[in-house]
Amino acid sequence: MRIVIALGGNALLHRGERPDAAVQEANIDRVTTAIAALAQEHEIVITHGNGPQIGLLAVESAADPALSSPYPLDLLGAQTQGMIGSLLVRTLHDALPGRRIAALVTHTLVRADDPAFDHPTKFVGQVYPYEVASTLARKRGWHIAADTTGWRRVVPSPAPERILETDTVHELLNSGTLVICAGGGGVPVTADQDTGALTGAEAVIDKDLTAALLAEDLKADFLLILTDVPCVYAGYGTPDQRPVLGATPAELRRGGFPDGSMGPKTEAAARFVERTGGLAAIGSLDAAYEIVHGRSGTLVRPDLTVT
């Protein structure tokens, strides 16, 4: 079975942790343990988030006196693909001796006129108290929004239109390679209508929506979205909270999940299942193997109702 796995950005850097390299290197072992068992049995493609990491690099870049202006988000996104990809390659190399493993810097085409550029929604970086976040917003021209435990920077998150290296990923998979790609949703680029020339975009694409598109293009059987909760919850954080263990795309969309957290995950799962007839699931990183085998998480299945 061909599985596309989407790792949350917090898989390497949990909420409240110091963003040190040593912390992320320690956390990568947990990721490897979760994935290695699946890789023994299936073709695997790994995508990953980069919200904490790209936010950290953006803060460092903005504060660097040697720079006349901060690095743009597309180049910072490419840096996070290299860093996280390297960590995953090294640990998976040890866990899967003899297996070919490659991390590929991947570019994702977006529309220059996507309305998302005018309405930032993608959380990046760390959580701040409101006073700190508002001061940083004034000083650096940020947009900020309330997250679950504080305030964070938000940036534009245009819809992924096409992953430019999909054919290369196909070739790597066909050679038996475990592929790490489309990190942080891919480096966002726009294409000139006349020449096709690529230009970086000041944005961070949602990695789950990119993972759904990648899984569709690769003709994957299963899209596995791993996060820090055991499953999708209806009414999350309210007295009426209840687990959603199975749903069709239509049922998920009726759940009204928020844009800043579970919304993109449920939408990504719904899109993949609708467009391919395959299966998708959302659940905890530590239960990855159990989720694929139907023993954990939220399974998203096609609507087989005959009308």
PDB file of C-alpha atoms in Angstrom:
ATOM      1  CA  MET A   1       0.000   0.000   0.000  1.00  0.00           C
ATOM      2  CA  ARG A   2       1.237   3.503  -0.820  1.00  0.00           C
ATOM      3  CA  ILE A   3       0.813   5.876   2.142  1.00  0.00           C
ATOM      4  CA  VAL A   4       1.403   9.619   2.274  1.00  0.00           C
ATOM      5  CA  ILE A   5       2.097  10.700   5.861  1.00  0.00           C
ATOM      6  CA  ALA A   6       1.642  14.322   6.926  1.00  0.00           C
ATOM      7  CA  LEU A   7       3.539  15.126  10.134  1.00  0.00           C
ATOM      8  CA  GLY A   8       2.453  18.112  12.196  1.00  0.00           C
ATOM      9  CA  GLY A   9       4.977  20.919  12.701  1.00  0.00           C
ATOM     10  CA  ASN A  10       4.805  20.260  16.428  1.00  0.00           C
ATOM     11  CA  ALA A  11       6.100  16.705  15.921  1.00  0.00           C
ATOM     12  CA  LEU A  12       9.631  18.076  16.301  1.00  0.00           C
ATOM     13  CA  LEU A  13       8.943  21.042  18.541  1.00  0.00           C
ATOM     14  CA  HIS A  14       6.137  20.694  21.043  1.00  0.00           C
ATOM     15  CA  ARG A  15       4.227  23.622  22.484  1.00  0.00           C
ATOM     16  CA  GLY A  16       6.167  25.340  25.229  1.00  0.00           C
ATOM     17  CA  GLU A  17       9.497  23.702  24.406  1.00  0.00           C
ATOM     18  CA  ARG A  18      12.638  25.723  23.794  1.00  0.00           C
ATOM     19  CA  PRO A  19      13.341  25.807  20.042  1.00  0.00           C
ATOM     20  CA  ASP A  20      16.840  24.385  20.472  1.00  0.00           C
ATOM     21  CA  ALA A  21      18.370  22.049  17.902  1.00  0.00           C
ATOM     22  CA  ALA A  22      18.995  19.453  20.615  1.00  0.00           C
ATOM     23  CA  VAL A  23      15.296  19.424  21.527  1.00  0.00           C
ATOM     24  CA  GLN A  24      14.275  18.754  17.944  1.00  0.00           C
ATOM     25  CA  GLU A  25      16.945  16.103  17.522  1.00  0.00           C
ATOM     26  CA  ALA A  26      15.593  14.333  20.599  1.00  0.00           C
ATOM     27  CA  ASN A  27      11.996  14.532  19.392  1.00  0.00           C
ATOM     28  CA  ILE A  28      12.848  13.077  15.987  1.00  0.00           C
ATOM     29  CA  ASP A  29      13.352   9.649  17.572  1.00  0.00           C
ATOM     30  CA  ARG A  30       9.655   9.547  18.446  1.00  0.00           C
ATOM     31  CA  VAL A  31       8.767  10.324  14.835  1.00  0.00           C
ATOM     32  CA  THR A  32      11.048   7.590  13.543  1.00  0.00           C
ATOM     33  CA  THR A  33       9.596   5.008  15.901  1.00  0.00           C
ATOM     34  CA  ALA A  34       6.093   5.853  14.695  1.00  0.00           C
ATOM     35  CA  ILE A  35       6.962   5.606  11.009  1.00  0.00           C
ATOM     36  CA  ALA A  36       9.501   2.772  10.866  1.00  0.00           C
ATOM     37  CA  ALA A  37       6.959   0.007  11.484  1.00  0.00           C
ATOM     38  CA  LEU A  38       4.785   1.257   8.621  1.00  0.00           C
ATOM     39  CA  ALA A  39       7.789   1.597   6.340  1.00  0.00           C
ATOM     40  CA  GLN A  40       8.557  -2.090   6.829  1.00  0.00           C
ATOM     41  CA  GLU A  41       5.245  -2.990   5.182  1.00  0.00           C
ATOM     42  CA  HIS A  42       4.310  -0.138   2.845  1.00  0.00           C
ATOM     43  CA  GLU A  43       5.562   2.456   0.354  1.00  0.00           C
ATOM     44  CA  ILE A  44       5.940   5.667   2.324  1.00  0.00           C
ATOM     45  CA  VAL A  45       6.066   9.347   1.415  1.00  0.00           C
ATOM     46  CA  ILE A  46       6.525  11.784   4.317  1.00  0.00           C
ATOM     47  CA  THR A  47       5.485  15.426   4.361  1.00  0.00           C
ATOM     48  CA  HIS A  48       5.844  17.664   7.398  1.00  0.00           C
ATOM     49  CA  GLY A  49       4.804  20.976   8.847  1.00  0.00           C
ATOM     50  CA  ASN A  50       7.228  23.784   9.614  1.00  0.00           C
ATOM     51  CA  GLY A  51       5.232  26.371  11.574  1.00  0.00           C
ATOM     52  CA  PRO A  52       7.458  26.516  14.670  1.00  0.00           C
ATOM     53  CA  GLN A  53      10.674  26.294  12.669  1.00  0.00           C
ATOM     54  CA  ILE A  54       9.905  28.899  10.015  1.00  0.00           C
ATOM     55  CA  GLY A  55       8.644  31.261  12.697  1.00  0.00           C
ATOM     56  CA  LEU A  56      11.931  30.918  14.562  1.00  0.00           C
ATOM     57  CA  LEU A  57      13.981  31.578  11.415  1.00  0.00           C
ATOM     58  CA  ALA A  58      11.815  34.601  10.571  1.00  0.00           C
ATOM     59  CA  VAL A  59      12.412  36.141  14.007  1.00  0.00           C
ATOM     60  CA  GLU A  60      16.156  35.548  13.719  1.00  0.00           C
ATOM     61  CA  SER A  61      16.248  37.004  10.213  1.00  0.00           C
ATOM     62  CA  ALA A  62      14.284  40.105  11.247  1.00  0.00           C
ATOM     63  CA  ALA A  63      16.665  40.723  14.151  1.00  0.00           C
ATOM     64  CA  ASP A  64      19.910  40.171  12.225  1.00  0.00           C
ATOM     65  CA  PRO A  65      21.754  43.515  11.909  1.00  0.00           C
ATOM     66  CA  ALA A  66      23.830  42.160   9.014  1.00  0.00           C
ATOM     67  CA  LEU A  67      20.725  42.010   6.777  1.00  0.00           C
ATOM     68  CA  SER A  68      19.237  45.027   5.033  1.00  0.00           C
ATOM     69  CA  SER A  69      15.881  43.220   5.043  1.00  0.00           C
ATOM     70  CA  PRO A  70      14.634  39.898   6.443  1.00  0.00           C
ATOM     71  CA  TYR A  71      14.728  36.769   4.316  1.00  0.00           C
ATOM     72  CA  PRO A  72      11.382  36.113   2.558  1.00  0.00           C
ATOM     73  CA  LEU A  73       9.181  33.264   3.724  1.00  0.00           C
ATOM     74  CA  ASP A  74       9.734  31.159   0.597  1.00  0.00           C
ATOM     75  CA  LEU A  75      13.490  30.975   1.235  1.00  0.00           C
ATOM     76  CA  LEU A  76      12.968  30.354   4.943  1.00  0.00           C
ATOM     77  CA  GLY A  77      10.602  27.554   4.008  1.00  0.00           C
ATOM     78  CA  ALA A  78      13.289  26.002   1.831  1.00  0.00           C
ATOM     79  CA  GLN A  79      15.679  26.168   4.788  1.00  0.00           C
ATOM     80  CA  THR A  80      13.215  24.307   7.005  1.00  0.00           C
ATOM     81  CA  GLN A  81      12.764  21.606   4.353  1.00  0.00           C
ATOM     82  CA  GLY A  82      16.514  21.014   4.369  1.00  0.00           C
ATOM     83  CA  MET A  83      16.838  21.007   8.162  1.00  0.00           C
ATOM     84  CA  ILE A  84      13.852  18.792   8.969  1.00  0.00           C
ATOM     85  CA  GLY A  85      14.514  16.571   5.966  1.00  0.00           C
ATOM     86  CA  SER A  86      18.068  15.976   7.146  1.00  0.00           C
ATOM     87  CA  LEU A  87      16.920  15.031  10.649  1.00  0.00           C
ATOM     88  CA  LEU A  88      14.398  12.559   9.238  1.00  0.00           C
ATOM     89  CA  VAL A  89      16.862  11.017   6.787  1.00  0.00           C
ATOM     90  CA  ARG A  90      19.481  10.460   9.493  1.00  0.00           C
ATOM     91  CA  THR A  91      17.171   8.781  11.979  1.00  0.00           C
ATOM     92  CA  LEU A  92      15.295   6.706   9.387  1.00  0.00           C
ATOM     93  CA  HIS A  93      18.631   5.588   7.945  1.00  0.00           C
ATOM     94  CA  ASP A  94      19.450   4.051  11.321  1.00  0.00           C
ATOM     95  CA  ALA A  95      15.970   2.585  11.834  1.00  0.00           C
ATOM     96  CA  LEU A  96      15.663   1.105   8.331  1.00  0.00           C
ATOM     97  CA  PRO A  97      19.106  -0.231   7.392  1.00  0.00           C
ATOM     98  CA  GLY A  98      19.517  -0.846   3.690  1.00  0.00           C
ATOM     99  CA  ARG A  99      16.458   1.242   2.732  1.00  0.00           C
ATOM    100  CA  ARG A 100      16.884   4.042   0.210  1.00  0.00           C
ATOM    101  CA  ILE A 101      15.801   7.347   1.768  1.00  0.00           C
ATOM    102  CA  ALA A 102      15.821  10.776   0.114  1.00  0.00           C
ATOM    103  CA  ALA A 103      14.743  14.260   1.201  1.00  0.00           C
ATOM    104  CA  LEU A 104      13.681  16.435  -1.723  1.00  0.00           C
ATOM    105  CA  VAL A 105      13.309  20.225  -1.653  1.00  0.00           C
ATOM    106  CA  THR A 106       9.902  20.667  -3.232  1.00  0.00           C
ATOM    107  CA  HIS A 107       8.154  23.677  -4.798  1.00  0.00           C
ATOM    108  CA  THR A 108       4.399  24.198  -4.861  1.00  0.00           C
ATOM    109  CA  LEU A 109       2.688  26.408  -7.407  1.00  0.00           C
ATOM    110  CA  VAL A 110       0.131  28.888  -6.072  1.00  0.00           C
ATOM    111  CA  ARG A 111      -1.964  31.551  -7.780  1.00  0.00           C
ATOM    112  CA  ALA A 112      -0.625  35.084  -7.495  1.00  0.00           C
ATOM    113  CA  ASP A 113      -4.214  36.354  -7.186  1.00  0.00           C
ATOM    114  CA  ASP A 114      -5.228  33.912  -4.459  1.00  0.00           C
ATOM    115  CA  PRO A 115      -7.372  35.913  -1.979  1.00  0.00           C
ATOM    116  CA  ALA A 116      -5.499  34.231   0.879  1.00  0.00           C
ATOM    117  CA  PHE A 117      -2.677  36.744   0.347  1.00  0.00           C
ATOM    118  CA  ASP A 118      -5.000  39.423   1.719  1.00  0.00           C
ATOM    119  CA  HIS A 119      -6.287  37.344   4.639  1.00  0.00           C
ATOM    120  CA  PRO A 120      -3.445  35.754   6.650  1.00  0.00           C
ATOM    121  CA  THR A 121      -4.537  32.665   8.605  1.00  0.00           C
ATOM    122  CA  LYS A 122      -1.505  30.361   8.889  1.00  0.00           C
ATOM    123  CA  PHE A 123       0.062  30.258  12.364  1.00  0.00           C
ATOM    124  CA  VAL A 124       3.871  30.356  12.443  1.00  0.00           C
ATOM    125  CA  GLY A 125       6.362  30.691  15.271  1.00  0.00           C
ATOM    126  CA  GLN A 126       5.901  30.573  18.977  1.00  0.00           C
ATOM    127  CA  VAL A 127       3.004  31.559  21.225  1.00  0.00           C
ATOM    128  CA  TYR A 128       3.219  34.953  22.945  1.00  0.00           C
ATOM    129  CA  PRO A 129       1.152  36.813  25.539  1.00  0.00           C
ATOM    130  CA  TYR A 130      -1.015  39.411  23.822  1.00  0.00           C
ATOM    131  CA  GLU A 131       1.113  42.357  24.935  1.00  0.00           C
ATOM    132  CA  VAL A 132       4.287  40.836  23.501  1.00  0.00           C
ATOM    133  CA  ALA A 133       2.587  39.727  20.291  1.00  0.00           C
ATOM    134  CA  SER A 134       1.009  43.129  19.687  1.00  0.00           C
ATOM    135  CA  THR A 135       4.346  44.889  20.255  1.00  0.00           C
ATOM    136  CA  LEU A 136       6.057  42.582  17.759  1.00  0.00           C
ATOM    137  CA  ALA A 137       3.217  43.112  15.293  1.00  0.00           C
ATOM    138  CA  ARG A 138       3.643  46.890  15.428  1.00  0.00           C
ATOM    139  CA  LYS A 139       7.430  46.687  15.235  1.00  0.00           C
ATOM    140  CA  ARG A 140       7.701  44.148  12.426  1.00  0.00           C
ATOM    141  CA  GLY A 141       4.487  44.618  10.494  1.00  0.00           C
ATOM    142  CA  TRP A 142       3.088  41.237  11.494  1.00  0.00           C
ATOM    143  CA  HIS A 143      -0.498  40.078  11.524  1.00  0.00           C
ATOM    144  CA  ILE A 144      -1.381  38.218  14.719  1.00  0.00           C
ATOM    145  CA  ALA A 145      -4.283  36.050  15.843  1.00  0.00           C
ATOM    146  CA  ALA A 146      -5.370  34.199  18.976  1.00  0.00           C
ATOM    147  CA  ASP A 147      -4.220  30.593  19.221  1.00  0.00           C
ATOM    148  CA  THR A 148      -5.361  28.089  21.845  1.00  0.00           C
ATOM    149  CA  THR A 149      -2.945  29.284  24.548  1.00  0.00           C
ATOM    150  CA  GLY A 150      -1.954  32.786  23.444  1.00  0.00           C
ATOM    151  CA  TRP A 151      -1.220  34.848  20.355  1.00  0.00           C
ATOM    152  CA  ARG A 152       0.875  33.974  17.288  1.00  0.00           C
ATOM    153  CA  ARG A 153       1.925  35.470  14.004  1.00  0.00           C
ATOM    154  CA  VAL A 154      -0.255  34.567  11.024  1.00  0.00           C
ATOM    155  CA  VAL A 155       0.848  34.671   7.382  1.00  0.00           C
ATOM    156  CA  PRO A 156      -0.894  34.124   4.034  1.00  0.00           C
ATOM    157  CA  SER A 157      -1.629  30.495   3.143  1.00  0.00           C
ATOM    158  CA  PRO A 158      -2.666  30.225  -0.529  1.00  0.00           C
ATOM    159  CA  ALA A 159      -4.122  27.012  -1.908  1.00  0.00           C
ATOM    160  CA  PRO A 160      -1.686  24.563  -3.506  1.00  0.00           C
ATOM    161  CA  GLU A 161      -2.290  24.236  -7.249  1.00  0.00           C
ATOM    162  CA  ARG A 162       0.475  21.858  -8.331  1.00  0.00           C
ATOM    163  CA  ILE A 163       3.599  20.276  -6.860  1.00  0.00           C
ATOM    164  CA  LEU A 164       6.375  20.812  -9.386  1.00  0.00           C
ATOM    165  CA  GLU A 165       8.506  17.796  -8.467  1.00  0.00           C
ATOM    166  CA  THR A 166       5.736  15.149  -8.473  1.00  0.00           C
ATOM    167  CA  ASP A 167       7.285  13.238 -11.387  1.00  0.00           C
ATOM    168  CA  THR A 168      10.603  13.056  -9.546  1.00  0.00           C
ATOM    169  CA  VAL A 169       8.855  11.712  -6.442  1.00  0.00           C
ATOM    170  CA  HIS A 170       7.175   9.074  -8.656  1.00  0.00           C
ATOM    171  CA  GLU A 171      10.540   7.951  -9.989  1.00  0.00           C
ATOM    172  CA  LEU A 172      12.059   7.742  -6.515  1.00  0.00           C
ATOM    173  CA  LEU A 173       9.125   5.687  -5.231  1.00  0.00           C
ATOM    174  CA  ASN A 174       9.346   3.332  -8.177  1.00  0.00           C
ATOM    175  CA  SER A 175      13.005   2.713  -7.318  1.00  0.00           C
ATOM    176  CA  GLY A 176      12.065   1.677  -3.772  1.00  0.00           C
ATOM    177  CA  THR A 177      13.003   4.967  -2.105  1.00  0.00           C
ATOM    178  CA  LEU A 178      11.265   6.330   0.970  1.00  0.00           C
ATOM    179  CA  VAL A 179      10.722   9.990   0.049  1.00  0.00           C
ATOM    180  CA  ILE A 180      10.532  13.058   2.298  1.00  0.00           C
ATOM    181  CA  CYS A 181       9.110  16.010   0.357  1.00  0.00           C
ATOM    182  CA  ALA A 182       6.669  18.948   0.326  1.00  0.00           C
ATOM    183  CA  GLY A 183       7.799  20.053   3.790  1.00  0.00           C
ATOM    184  CA  GLY A 184       5.879  23.050   5.064  1.00  0.00           C
ATOM    185  CA  GLY A 185       3.493  22.617   2.134  1.00  0.00           C
ATOM    186  CA  GLY A 186       6.367  23.103  -0.312  1.00  0.00           C
ATOM    187  CA  VAL A 187       8.229  26.285  -1.201  1.00  0.00           C
ATOM    188  CA  PRO A 188       5.462  28.592  -2.492  1.00  0.00           C
ATOM    189  CA  VAL A 189       6.057  29.921  -6.006  1.00  0.00           C
ATOM    190  CA  THR A 190       4.040  31.687  -8.672  1.00  0.00           C
ATOM    191  CA  ALA A 191       4.570  31.284 -12.415  1.00  0.00           C
ATOM    192  CA  ASP A 192       4.672  34.107 -14.949  1.00  0.00           C
ATOM    193  CA  GLN A 193       1.733  33.721 -17.330  1.00  0.00           C
ATOM    194  CA  ASP A 194       3.876  34.410 -20.401  1.00  0.00           C
ATOM    195  CA  THR A 195       7.277  32.890 -19.646  1.00  0.00           C
ATOM    196  CA  GLY A 196       6.506  30.406 -16.878  1.00  0.00           C
ATOM    197  CA  ALA A 197       9.346  31.874 -14.806  1.00  0.00           C
ATOM    198  CA  LEU A 198       9.015  31.066 -11.111  1.00  0.00           C
ATOM    199  CA  THR A 199       8.949  33.659  -8.331  1.00  0.00           C
ATOM    200  CA  GLY A 200       8.890  32.960  -4.612  1.00  0.00           C
ATOM    201  CA  ALA A 201       5.763  33.969  -2.707  1.00  0.00           C
ATOM    202  CA  GLU A 202       5.588  35.481   0.781  1.00  0.00           C
ATOM    203  CA  ALA A 203       3.465  32.728   2.266  1.00  0.00           C
ATOM    204  CA  VAL A 204       3.378  29.350   3.996  1.00  0.00           C
ATOM    205  CA  ILE A 205       1.141  26.757   2.336  1.00  0.00           C
ATOM    206  CA  ASP A 206      -0.896  24.453   4.544  1.00  0.00           C
ATOM    207  CA  LYS A 207       1.007  21.177   4.615  1.00  0.00           C
ATOM    208  CA  ASP A 208      -2.123  19.027   4.975  1.00  0.00           C
ATOM    209  CA  LEU A 209      -3.725  20.424   1.814  1.00  0.00           C
ATOM    210  CA  THR A 210      -0.448  19.933  -0.046  1.00  0.00           C
ATOM    211  CA  ALA A 211      -0.234  16.378   1.320  1.00  0.00           C
ATOM    212  CA  ALA A 212      -3.734  15.657  -0.005  1.00  0.00           C
ATOM    213  CA  LEU A 213      -2.787  16.969  -3.442  1.00  0.00           C
ATOM    214  CA  LEU A 214       0.468  14.997  -3.398  1.00  0.00           C
ATOM    215  CA  ALA A 215      -1.343  11.816  -2.344  1.00  0.00           C
ATOM    216  CA  GLU A 216      -3.841  12.268  -5.169  1.00  0.00           C
ATOM    217  CA  ASP A 217      -1.125  12.858  -7.781  1.00  0.00           C
ATOM    218  CA  LEU A 218       0.901   9.870  -6.554  1.00  0.00           C
ATOM    219  CA  LYS A 219      -2.191   7.644  -6.643  1.00  0.00           C
ATOM    220  CA  ALA A 220      -1.694   6.818  -2.977  1.00  0.00           C
ATOM    221  CA  ASP A 221      -4.032   4.394  -1.246  1.00  0.00           C
ATOM    222  CA  PHE A 222      -4.013   6.124   2.125  1.00  0.00           C
ATOM    223  CA  LEU A 223      -3.484   9.653   3.472  1.00  0.00           C
ATOM    224  CA  LEU A 224      -2.374   9.623   7.110  1.00  0.00           C
ATOM    225  CA  ILE A 225      -2.459  12.970   8.941  1.00  0.00           C
ATOM    226  CA  LEU A 226      -0.611  12.772  12.249  1.00  0.00           C
ATOM    227  CA  THR A 227      -1.074  15.377  14.956  1.00  0.00           C
ATOM    228  CA  ASP A 228      -1.031  15.757  18.755  1.00  0.00           C
ATOM    229  CA  VAL A 229      -4.554  14.508  19.520  1.00  0.00           C
ATOM    230  CA  PRO A 230      -5.867  10.911  19.304  1.00  0.00           C
ATOM    231  CA  CYS A 231      -8.620  11.736  16.818  1.00  0.00           C
ATOM    232  CA  VAL A 232     -10.956  14.441  15.589  1.00  0.00           C
ATOM    233  CA  TYR A 233     -13.288  15.767  18.273  1.00  0.00           C
ATOM    234  CA  ALA A 234     -16.669  17.350  17.693  1.00  0.00           C
ATOM    235  CA  GLY A 235     -17.154  20.302  20.024  1.00  0.00           C
ATOM    236  CA  TYR A 236     -13.481  20.286  20.990  1.00  0.00           C
ATOM    237  CA  GLY A 237     -12.802  22.061  24.266  1.00  0.00           C
ATOM    238  CA  THR A 238     -16.482  22.237  25.246  1.00  0.00           C
ATOM    239  CA  PRO A 239     -18.525  20.165  27.712  1.00  0.00           C
ATOM    240  CA  ASP A 240     -20.081  18.416  24.692  1.00  0.00           C
ATOM    241  CA  GLN A 241     -16.740  17.248  23.265  1.00  0.00           C
ATOM    242  CA  ARG A 242     -16.928  13.779  21.717  1.00  0.00           C
ATOM    243  CA  PRO A 243     -14.600  11.723  19.527  1.00  0.00           C
ATOM    244  CA  VAL A 244     -15.350  11.287  15.847  1.00  0.00           C
ATOM    245  CA  LEU A 245     -14.050   7.816  15.030  1.00  0.00           C
ATOM    246  CA  GLY A 246     -15.385   7.571  11.497  1.00  0.00           C
ATOM    247  CA  ALA A 247     -16.899   9.965   8.965  1.00  0.00           C
ATOM    248  CA  THR A 248     -17.526  10.631   5.306  1.00  0.00           C
ATOM    249  CA  PRO A 249     -16.195  13.834   3.704  1.00  0.00           C
ATOM    250  CA  ALA A 250     -19.639  15.411   3.888  1.00  0.00           C
ATOM    251  CA  GLU A 251     -19.966  14.575   7.572  1.00  0.00           C
ATOM    252  CA  LEU A 252     -16.558  16.064   8.323  1.00  0.00           C
ATOM    253  CA  ARG A 253     -17.396  19.294   6.548  1.00  0.00           C
ATOM    254  CA  ARG A 254     -20.546  19.667   8.611  1.00  0.00           C
ATOM    255  CA  GLY A 255     -18.365  19.667  11.742  1.00  0.00           C
ATOM    256  CA  GLY A 256     -17.335  23.311  11.377  1.00  0.00           C
ATOM    257  CA  PHE A 257     -13.746  22.758  12.490  1.00  0.00           C
ATOM    258  CA  PRO A 258     -11.639  25.926  12.962  1.00  0.00           C
ATOM    259  CA  ASP A 259      -9.272  27.162  10.243  1.00  0.00           C
ATOM    260  CA  GLY A 260      -6.308  27.549  12.565  1.00  0.00           C
ATOM    261  CA  SER A 261      -6.202  23.956  13.791  1.00  0.00           C
ATOM    262  CA  MET A 262      -8.326  20.968  12.751  1.00  0.00           C
ATOM    263  CA  GLY A 263     -10.088  22.631   9.807  1.00  0.00           C
ATOM    264  CA  PRO A 264      -7.316  22.159   7.204  1.00  0.00           C
ATOM    265  CA  LYS A 265      -6.734  18.572   8.360  1.00  0.00           C
ATOM    266  CA  THR A 266     -10.362  17.558   7.954  1.00  0.00           C
ATOM    267  CA  GLU A 267     -10.612  19.386   4.629  1.00  0.00           C
ATOM    268  CA  ALA A 268      -7.455  17.674   3.346  1.00  0.00           C
ATOM    269  CA  ALA A 269      -8.761  14.258   4.348  1.00  0.00           C
ATOM    270  CA  ALA A 270     -12.151  14.983   2.773  1.00  0.00           C
ATOM    271  CA  ARG A 271     -10.618  16.149  -0.523  1.00  0.00           C
ATOM    272  CA  PHE A 272      -8.386  13.113  -0.881  1.00  0.00           C
ATOM    273  CA  VAL A 273     -11.194  10.650  -0.188  1.00  0.00           C
ATOM    274  CA  GLU A 274     -13.641  12.446  -2.497  1.00  0.00           C
ATOM    275  CA  ARG A 275     -11.207  12.696  -5.393  1.00  0.00           C
ATOM    276  CA  THR A 276      -9.652   9.243  -5.187  1.00  0.00           C
ATOM    277  CA  GLY A 277     -12.009   6.896  -3.362  1.00  0.00           C
ATOM    278  CA  GLY A 278      -9.118   6.017  -1.055  1.00  0.00           C
ATOM    279  CA  LEU A 279      -8.985   6.235   2.719  1.00  0.00           C
ATOM    280  CA  ALA A 280      -7.678   8.971   4.996  1.00  0.00           C
ATOM    281  CA  ALA A 281      -7.206   9.124   8.731  1.00  0.00           C
ATOM    282  CA  ILE A 282      -6.331  11.694  11.385  1.00  0.00           C
ATOM    283  CA  GLY A 283      -4.784  10.790  14.704  1.00  0.00           C
ATOM    284  CA  SER A 284      -1.859  10.764  17.090  1.00  0.00           C
ATOM    285  CA  LEU A 285       1.727  10.372  15.928  1.00  0.00           C
ATOM    286  CA  ASP A 286       2.413   7.620  18.455  1.00  0.00           C
ATOM    287  CA  ALA A 287      -0.504   5.557  17.126  1.00  0.00           C
ATOM    288  CA  ALA A 288       0.449   5.722  13.427  1.00  0.00           C
ATOM    289  CA  TYR A 289       0.611   1.954  12.952  1.00  0.00           C
ATOM    290  CA  GLU A 290      -2.662   1.380  14.822  1.00  0.00           C
ATOM    291  CA  ILE A 291      -4.421   4.087  12.803  1.00  0.00           C
ATOM    292  CA  VAL A 292      -3.545   2.480   9.465  1.00  0.00           C
ATOM    293  CA  HIS A 293      -4.795  -0.855  10.797  1.00  0.00           C
ATOM    294  CA  GLY A 294      -8.105   0.615  11.957  1.00  0.00           C
ATOM    295  CA  ARG A 295      -7.484   0.535  15.691  1.00  0.00           C
ATOM    296  CA  SER A 296      -7.139   4.252  16.431  1.00  0.00           C
ATOM    297  CA  GLY A 297      -7.812   7.729  15.059  1.00  0.00           C
ATOM    298  CA  THR A 298     -10.575   9.110  12.864  1.00  0.00           C
ATOM    299  CA  LEU A 299     -11.095   7.140   9.646  1.00  0.00           C
ATOM    300  CA  VAL A 300     -12.454   9.090   6.671  1.00  0.00           C
ATOM    301  CA  ARG A 301     -14.117   6.799   4.158  1.00  0.00           C
ATOM    302  CA  PRO A 302     -15.960   7.344   0.859  1.00  0.00           C
ATOM    303  CA  ASP A 303     -19.673   7.980   0.948  1.00  0.00           C
ATOM    304  CA  LEU A 304     -21.031   4.802  -0.600  1.00  0.00           C
ATOM    305  CA  THR A 305     -24.654   5.901  -0.485  1.00  0.00           C
ATOM    306  CA  VAL A 306     -26.428   5.081  -3.746  1.00  0.00           C
ATOM    307  CA  THR A 307     -28.873   7.750  -4.927  1.00  0.00           C
TER     308      THR A 307
END
